PDB file of C-alpha atoms and ligand atoms in Angstrom:
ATOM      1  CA  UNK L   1      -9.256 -29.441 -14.734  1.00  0.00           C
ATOM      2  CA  UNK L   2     -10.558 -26.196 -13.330  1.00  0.00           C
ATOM      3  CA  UNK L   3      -9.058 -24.883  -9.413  1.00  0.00           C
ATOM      4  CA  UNK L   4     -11.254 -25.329  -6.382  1.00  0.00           C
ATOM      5  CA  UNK L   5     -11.772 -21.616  -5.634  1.00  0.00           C
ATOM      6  CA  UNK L   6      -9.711 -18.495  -6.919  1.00  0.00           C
ATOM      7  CA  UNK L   7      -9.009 -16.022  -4.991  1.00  0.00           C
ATOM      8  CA  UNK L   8      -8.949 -12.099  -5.714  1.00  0.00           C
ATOM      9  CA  UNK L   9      -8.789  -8.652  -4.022  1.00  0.00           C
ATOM     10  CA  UNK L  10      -6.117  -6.240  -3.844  1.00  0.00           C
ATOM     11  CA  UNK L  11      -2.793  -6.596  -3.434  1.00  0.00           C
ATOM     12  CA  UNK L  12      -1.936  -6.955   0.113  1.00  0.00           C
ATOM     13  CA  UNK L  13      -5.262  -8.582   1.750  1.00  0.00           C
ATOM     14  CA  UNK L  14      -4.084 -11.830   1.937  1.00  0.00           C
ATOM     15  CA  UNK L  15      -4.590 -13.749  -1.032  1.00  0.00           C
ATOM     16  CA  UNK L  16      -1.336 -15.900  -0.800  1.00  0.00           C
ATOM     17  CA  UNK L  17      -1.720 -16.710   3.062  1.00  0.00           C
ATOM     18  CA  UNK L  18      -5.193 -17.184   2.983  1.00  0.00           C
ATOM     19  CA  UNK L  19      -4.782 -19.093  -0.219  1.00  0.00           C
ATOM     20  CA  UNK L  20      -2.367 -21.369   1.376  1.00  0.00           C
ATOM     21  CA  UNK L  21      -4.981 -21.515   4.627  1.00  0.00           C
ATOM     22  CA  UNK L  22      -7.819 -22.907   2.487  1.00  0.00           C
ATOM     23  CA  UNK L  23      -5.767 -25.428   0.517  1.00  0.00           C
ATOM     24  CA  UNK L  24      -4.238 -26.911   3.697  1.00  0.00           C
ATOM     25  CA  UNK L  25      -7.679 -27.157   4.929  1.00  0.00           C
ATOM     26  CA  UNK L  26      -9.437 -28.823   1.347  1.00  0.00           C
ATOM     27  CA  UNK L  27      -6.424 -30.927   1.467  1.00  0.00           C
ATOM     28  CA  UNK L  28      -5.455 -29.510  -2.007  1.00  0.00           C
ATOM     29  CA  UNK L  29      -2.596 -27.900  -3.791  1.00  0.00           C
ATOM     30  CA  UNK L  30      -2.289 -23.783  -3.598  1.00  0.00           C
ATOM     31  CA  UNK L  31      -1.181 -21.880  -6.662  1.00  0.00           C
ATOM     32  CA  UNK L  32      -0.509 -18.348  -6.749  1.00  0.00           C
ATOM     33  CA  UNK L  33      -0.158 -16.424 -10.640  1.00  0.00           C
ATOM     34  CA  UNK L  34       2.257 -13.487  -9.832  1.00  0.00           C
ATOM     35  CA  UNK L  35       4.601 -17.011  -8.279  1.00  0.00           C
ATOM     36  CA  UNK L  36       4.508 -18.503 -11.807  1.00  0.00           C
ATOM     37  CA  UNK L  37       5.413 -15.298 -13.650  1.00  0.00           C
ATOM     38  CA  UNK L  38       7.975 -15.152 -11.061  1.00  0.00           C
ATOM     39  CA  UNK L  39       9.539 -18.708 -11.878  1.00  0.00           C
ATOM     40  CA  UNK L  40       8.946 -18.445 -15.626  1.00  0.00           C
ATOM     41  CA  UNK L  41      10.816 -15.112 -16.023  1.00  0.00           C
ATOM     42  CA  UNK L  42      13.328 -15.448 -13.236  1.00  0.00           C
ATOM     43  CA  UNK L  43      13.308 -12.026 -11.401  1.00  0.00           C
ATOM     44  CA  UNK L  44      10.851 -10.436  -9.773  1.00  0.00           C
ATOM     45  CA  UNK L  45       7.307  -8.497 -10.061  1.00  0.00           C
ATOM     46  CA  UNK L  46       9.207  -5.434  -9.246  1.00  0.00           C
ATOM     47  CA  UNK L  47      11.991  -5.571 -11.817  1.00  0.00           C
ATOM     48  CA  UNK L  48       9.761  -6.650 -14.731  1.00  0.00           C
ATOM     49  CA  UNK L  49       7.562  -3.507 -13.779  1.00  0.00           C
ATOM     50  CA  UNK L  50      10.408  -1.247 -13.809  1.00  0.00           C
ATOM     51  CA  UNK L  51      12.334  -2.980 -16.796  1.00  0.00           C
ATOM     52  CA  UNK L  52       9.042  -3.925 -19.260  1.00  0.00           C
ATOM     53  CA  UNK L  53       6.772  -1.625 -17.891  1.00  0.00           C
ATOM     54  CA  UNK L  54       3.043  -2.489 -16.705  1.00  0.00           C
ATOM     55  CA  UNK L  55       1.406  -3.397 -20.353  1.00  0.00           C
ATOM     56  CA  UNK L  56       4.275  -6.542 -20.256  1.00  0.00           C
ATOM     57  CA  UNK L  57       3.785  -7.365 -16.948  1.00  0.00           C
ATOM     58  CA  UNK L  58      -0.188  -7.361 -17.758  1.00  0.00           C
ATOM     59  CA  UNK L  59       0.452  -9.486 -21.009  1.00  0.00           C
ATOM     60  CA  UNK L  60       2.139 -11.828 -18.651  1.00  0.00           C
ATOM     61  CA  UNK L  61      -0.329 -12.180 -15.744  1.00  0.00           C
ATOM     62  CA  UNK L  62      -2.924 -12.556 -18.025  1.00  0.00           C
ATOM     63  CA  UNK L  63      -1.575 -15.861 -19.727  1.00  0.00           C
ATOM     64  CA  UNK L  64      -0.497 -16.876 -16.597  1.00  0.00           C
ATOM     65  CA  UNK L  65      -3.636 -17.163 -15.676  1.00  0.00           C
ATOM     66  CA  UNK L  66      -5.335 -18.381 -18.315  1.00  0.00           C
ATOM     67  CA  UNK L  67      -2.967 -21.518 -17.919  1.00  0.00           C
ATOM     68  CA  UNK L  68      -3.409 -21.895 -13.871  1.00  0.00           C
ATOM     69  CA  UNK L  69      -6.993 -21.944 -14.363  1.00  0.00           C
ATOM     70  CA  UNK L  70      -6.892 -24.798 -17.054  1.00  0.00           C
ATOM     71  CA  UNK L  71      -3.737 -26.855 -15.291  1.00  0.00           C
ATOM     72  CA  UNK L  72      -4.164 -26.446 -11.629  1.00  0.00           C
ATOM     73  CA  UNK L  73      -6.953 -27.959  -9.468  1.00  0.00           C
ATOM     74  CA  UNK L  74      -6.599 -26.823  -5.868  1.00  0.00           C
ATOM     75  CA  UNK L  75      -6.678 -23.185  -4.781  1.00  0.00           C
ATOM     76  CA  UNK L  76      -6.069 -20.352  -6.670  1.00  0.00           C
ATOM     77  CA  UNK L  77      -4.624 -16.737  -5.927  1.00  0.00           C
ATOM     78  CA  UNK L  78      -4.282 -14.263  -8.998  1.00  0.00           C
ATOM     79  CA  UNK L  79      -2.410 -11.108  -8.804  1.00  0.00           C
ATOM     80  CA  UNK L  80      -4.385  -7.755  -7.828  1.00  0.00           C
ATOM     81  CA  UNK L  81      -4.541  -6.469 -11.040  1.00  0.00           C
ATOM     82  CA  UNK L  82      -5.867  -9.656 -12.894  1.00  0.00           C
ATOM     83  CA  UNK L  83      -9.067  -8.403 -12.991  1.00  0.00           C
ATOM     84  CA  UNK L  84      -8.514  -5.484 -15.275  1.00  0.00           C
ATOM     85  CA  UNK L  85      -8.407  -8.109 -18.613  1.00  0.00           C
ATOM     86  CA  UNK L  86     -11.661  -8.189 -19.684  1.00  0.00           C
ATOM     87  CA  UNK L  87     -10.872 -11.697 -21.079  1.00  0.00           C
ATOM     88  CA  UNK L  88      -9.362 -12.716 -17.903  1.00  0.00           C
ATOM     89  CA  UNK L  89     -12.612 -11.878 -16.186  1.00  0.00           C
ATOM     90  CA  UNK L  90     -14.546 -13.393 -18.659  1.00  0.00           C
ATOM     91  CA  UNK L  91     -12.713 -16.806 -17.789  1.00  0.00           C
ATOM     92  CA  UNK L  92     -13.830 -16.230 -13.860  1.00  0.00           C
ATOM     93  CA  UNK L  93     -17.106 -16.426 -14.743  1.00  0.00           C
ATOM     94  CA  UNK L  94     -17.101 -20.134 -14.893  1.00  0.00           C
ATOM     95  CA  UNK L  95     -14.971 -20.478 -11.570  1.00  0.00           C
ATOM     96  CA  UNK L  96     -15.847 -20.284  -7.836  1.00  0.00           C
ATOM     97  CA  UNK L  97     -14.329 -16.679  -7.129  1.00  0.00           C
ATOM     98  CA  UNK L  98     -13.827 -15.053  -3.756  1.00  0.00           C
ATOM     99  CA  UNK L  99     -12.958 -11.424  -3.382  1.00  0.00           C
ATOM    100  CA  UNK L 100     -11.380 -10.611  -0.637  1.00  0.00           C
ATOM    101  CA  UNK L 101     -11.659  -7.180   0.854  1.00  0.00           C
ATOM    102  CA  UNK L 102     -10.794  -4.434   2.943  1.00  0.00           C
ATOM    103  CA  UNK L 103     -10.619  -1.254   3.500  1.00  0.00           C
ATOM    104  CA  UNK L 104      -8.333   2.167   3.154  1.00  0.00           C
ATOM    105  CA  UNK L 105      -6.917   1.917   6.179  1.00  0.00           C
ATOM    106  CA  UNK L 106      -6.354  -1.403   6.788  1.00  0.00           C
ATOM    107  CA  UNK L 107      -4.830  -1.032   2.955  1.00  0.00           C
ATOM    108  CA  UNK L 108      -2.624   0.923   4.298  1.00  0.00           C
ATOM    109  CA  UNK L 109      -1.433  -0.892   7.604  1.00  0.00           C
ATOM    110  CA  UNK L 110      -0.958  -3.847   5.551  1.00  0.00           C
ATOM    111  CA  UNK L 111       0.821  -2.554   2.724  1.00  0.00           C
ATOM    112  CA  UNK L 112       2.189   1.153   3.110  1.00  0.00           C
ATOM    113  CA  UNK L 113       5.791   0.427   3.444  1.00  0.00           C
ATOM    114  CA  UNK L 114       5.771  -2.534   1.103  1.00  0.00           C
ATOM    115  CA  UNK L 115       8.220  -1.109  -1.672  1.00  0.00           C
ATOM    116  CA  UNK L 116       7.614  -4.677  -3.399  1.00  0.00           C
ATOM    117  CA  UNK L 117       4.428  -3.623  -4.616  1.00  0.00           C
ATOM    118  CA  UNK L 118       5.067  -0.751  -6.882  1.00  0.00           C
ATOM    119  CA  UNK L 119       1.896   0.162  -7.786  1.00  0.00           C
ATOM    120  CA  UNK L 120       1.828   1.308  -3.869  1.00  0.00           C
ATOM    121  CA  UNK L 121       5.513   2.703  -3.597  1.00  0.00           C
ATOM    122  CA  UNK L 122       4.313   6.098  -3.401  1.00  0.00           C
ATOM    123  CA  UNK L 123       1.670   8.191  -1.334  1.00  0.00           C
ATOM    124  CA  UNK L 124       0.125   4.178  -0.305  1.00  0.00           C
ATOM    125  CA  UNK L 125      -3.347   5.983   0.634  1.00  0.00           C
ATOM    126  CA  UNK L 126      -3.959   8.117  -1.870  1.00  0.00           C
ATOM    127  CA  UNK L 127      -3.281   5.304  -4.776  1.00  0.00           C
ATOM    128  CA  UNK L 128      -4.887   3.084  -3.285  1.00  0.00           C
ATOM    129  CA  UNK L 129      -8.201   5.039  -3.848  1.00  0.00           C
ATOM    130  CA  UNK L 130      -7.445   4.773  -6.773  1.00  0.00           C
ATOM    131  CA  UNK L 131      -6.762   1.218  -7.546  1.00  0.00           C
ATOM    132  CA  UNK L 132     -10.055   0.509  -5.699  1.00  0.00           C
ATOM    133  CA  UNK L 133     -12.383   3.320  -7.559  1.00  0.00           C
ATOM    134  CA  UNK L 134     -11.148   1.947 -10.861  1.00  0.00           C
ATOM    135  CA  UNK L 135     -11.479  -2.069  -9.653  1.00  0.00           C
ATOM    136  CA  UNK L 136     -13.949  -2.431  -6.893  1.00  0.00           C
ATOM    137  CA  UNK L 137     -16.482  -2.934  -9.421  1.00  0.00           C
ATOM    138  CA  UNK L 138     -14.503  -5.658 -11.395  1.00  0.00           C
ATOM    139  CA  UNK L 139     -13.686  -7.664  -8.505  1.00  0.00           C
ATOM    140  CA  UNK L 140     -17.311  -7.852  -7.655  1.00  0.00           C
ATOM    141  CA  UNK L 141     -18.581  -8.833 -10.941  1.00  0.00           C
ATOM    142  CA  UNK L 142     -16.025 -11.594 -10.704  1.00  0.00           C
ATOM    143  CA  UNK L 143     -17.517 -12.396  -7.561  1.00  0.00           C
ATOM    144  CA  UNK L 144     -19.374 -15.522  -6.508  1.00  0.00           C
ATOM    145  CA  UNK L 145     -18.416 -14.526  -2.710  1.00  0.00           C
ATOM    146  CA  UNK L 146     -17.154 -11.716  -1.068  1.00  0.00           C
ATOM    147  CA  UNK L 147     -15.667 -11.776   2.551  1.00  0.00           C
ATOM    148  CA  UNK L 148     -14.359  -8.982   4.301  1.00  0.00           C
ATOM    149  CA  UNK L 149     -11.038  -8.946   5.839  1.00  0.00           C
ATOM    150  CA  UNK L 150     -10.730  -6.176   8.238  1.00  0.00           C
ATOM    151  CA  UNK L 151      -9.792  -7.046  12.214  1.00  0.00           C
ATOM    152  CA  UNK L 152     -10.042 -10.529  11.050  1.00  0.00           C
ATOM    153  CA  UNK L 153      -6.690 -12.848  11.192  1.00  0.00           C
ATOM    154  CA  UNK L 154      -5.682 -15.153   8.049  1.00  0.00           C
ATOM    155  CA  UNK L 155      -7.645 -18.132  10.020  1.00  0.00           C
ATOM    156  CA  UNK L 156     -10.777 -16.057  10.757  1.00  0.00           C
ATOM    157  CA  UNK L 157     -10.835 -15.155   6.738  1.00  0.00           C
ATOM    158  CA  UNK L 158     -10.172 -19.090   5.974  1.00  0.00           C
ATOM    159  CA  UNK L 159     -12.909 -20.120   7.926  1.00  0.00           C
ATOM    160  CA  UNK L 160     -15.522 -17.270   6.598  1.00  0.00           C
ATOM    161  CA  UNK L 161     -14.532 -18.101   3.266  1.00  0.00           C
ATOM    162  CA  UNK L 162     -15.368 -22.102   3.697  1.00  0.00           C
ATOM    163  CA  UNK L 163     -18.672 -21.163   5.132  1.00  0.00           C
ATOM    164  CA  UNK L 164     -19.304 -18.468   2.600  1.00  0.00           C
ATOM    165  CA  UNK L 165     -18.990 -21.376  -0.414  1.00  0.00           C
ATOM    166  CA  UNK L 166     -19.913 -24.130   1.950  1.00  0.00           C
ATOM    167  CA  UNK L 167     -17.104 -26.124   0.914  1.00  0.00           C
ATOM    168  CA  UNK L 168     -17.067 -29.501   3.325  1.00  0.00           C
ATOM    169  CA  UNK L 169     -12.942 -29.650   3.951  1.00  0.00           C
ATOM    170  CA  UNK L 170     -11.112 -32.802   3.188  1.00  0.00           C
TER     171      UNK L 170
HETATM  172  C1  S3P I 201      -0.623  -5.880  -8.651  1.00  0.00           C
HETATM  173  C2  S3P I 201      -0.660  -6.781  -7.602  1.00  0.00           C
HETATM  174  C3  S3P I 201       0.464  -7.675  -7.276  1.00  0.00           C
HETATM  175  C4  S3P I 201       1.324  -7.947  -8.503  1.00  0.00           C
HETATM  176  C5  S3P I 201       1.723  -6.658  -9.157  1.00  0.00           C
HETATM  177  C6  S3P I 201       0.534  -5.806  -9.573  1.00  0.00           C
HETATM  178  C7  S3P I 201      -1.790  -5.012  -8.884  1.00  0.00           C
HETATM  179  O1  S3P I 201      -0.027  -8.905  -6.774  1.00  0.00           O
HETATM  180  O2  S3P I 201       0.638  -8.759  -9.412  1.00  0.00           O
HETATM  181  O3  S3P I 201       2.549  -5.954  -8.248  1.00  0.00           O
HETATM  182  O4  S3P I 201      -1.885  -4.415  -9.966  1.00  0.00           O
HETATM  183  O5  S3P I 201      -2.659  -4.915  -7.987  1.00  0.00           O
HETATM  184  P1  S3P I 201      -0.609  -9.087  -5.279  1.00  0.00           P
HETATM  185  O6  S3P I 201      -2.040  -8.693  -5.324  1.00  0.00           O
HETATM  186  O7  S3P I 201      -0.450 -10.550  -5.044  1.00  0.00           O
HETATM  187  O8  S3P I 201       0.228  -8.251  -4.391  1.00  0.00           O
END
């Protein structure tokens, strides 16, 4: 069992609401990693941050994924970081990846005030830079399509991302 597509880009673009988009429209199931962590731990992203620290939370995400890409079948939305485990990425090379993007400022329209991301709590613009200098590069080598989300709604992205793999929908 391997998923459909997976989906990847930086936290905020849409992976989870286009994710759900794509499944409705393939008439599969939608998973989503940072969910299972979620259920498996009971509490949130932001409290096992802030309690275990990042290197936990990584340790996490990165089983977590390694078992939603061997028991899950439909669509697939990792966590914006997932990409930075070089094993994890290894993995997505046998998988239909798309990485969706966009850019600084629509970054920051989308996720600026979102104190649930804490990787963004703080001057949004300037770590976002960041993030994206130090992963741009790893999302696209993960990459079997990339589609750009800027100006474009959830349903516009859907649709670019079914012609972009030229997946027939169910
Ligand atoms: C992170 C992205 C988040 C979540 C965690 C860390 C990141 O997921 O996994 O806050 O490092 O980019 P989303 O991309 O779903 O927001």
């Amino acid at each position: 069992m391997s998923p459909l597509i997976v989906l990847v880009g930086p936290m905020g673009v849409g992976k989870s609401t286009v994710g759900r988009l794509l499944a409705e429209r393939l008439g599969v199931g939608h998973r989503d990693t940072d969910d299972d962590i979620v259920a498996a731990q009971g509490r949130s992203i932001a409290d096992i941050f802030v309690e275990d620290g990042e290197d936990a939370f990584r340790a996490l995400e990165k089983d977590a994924v390694r078992e939603a890409l061997r028991g899950h079948d439909g669509v697939l939305s990792l966590g914006g970081g997932a990409v930075l485990d070089a094993g994890t990425r290894s993995l997505l090379a046998a998988q239909r990846v798309v990485y969706l993007s966009m850019d600084v400022e629509e970054a920051v329209r989308r996720t600026g005030l979102n104190t649930a991301r804490p990787l963004l709590a703080v001057n949004p613009r300037k770590q976002w830079r960041e993030l994206m200098q130090a992963r741009r590069h790893l999302y696209e080598e993960v990459a079997t399509a990339v589609v750009p989300t800027d100006g474009r709604t959830p349903e516009e992205v859907t649709e670019a991302a079914l012609d972009a793999l030229e997946l027939k929908e169910a």
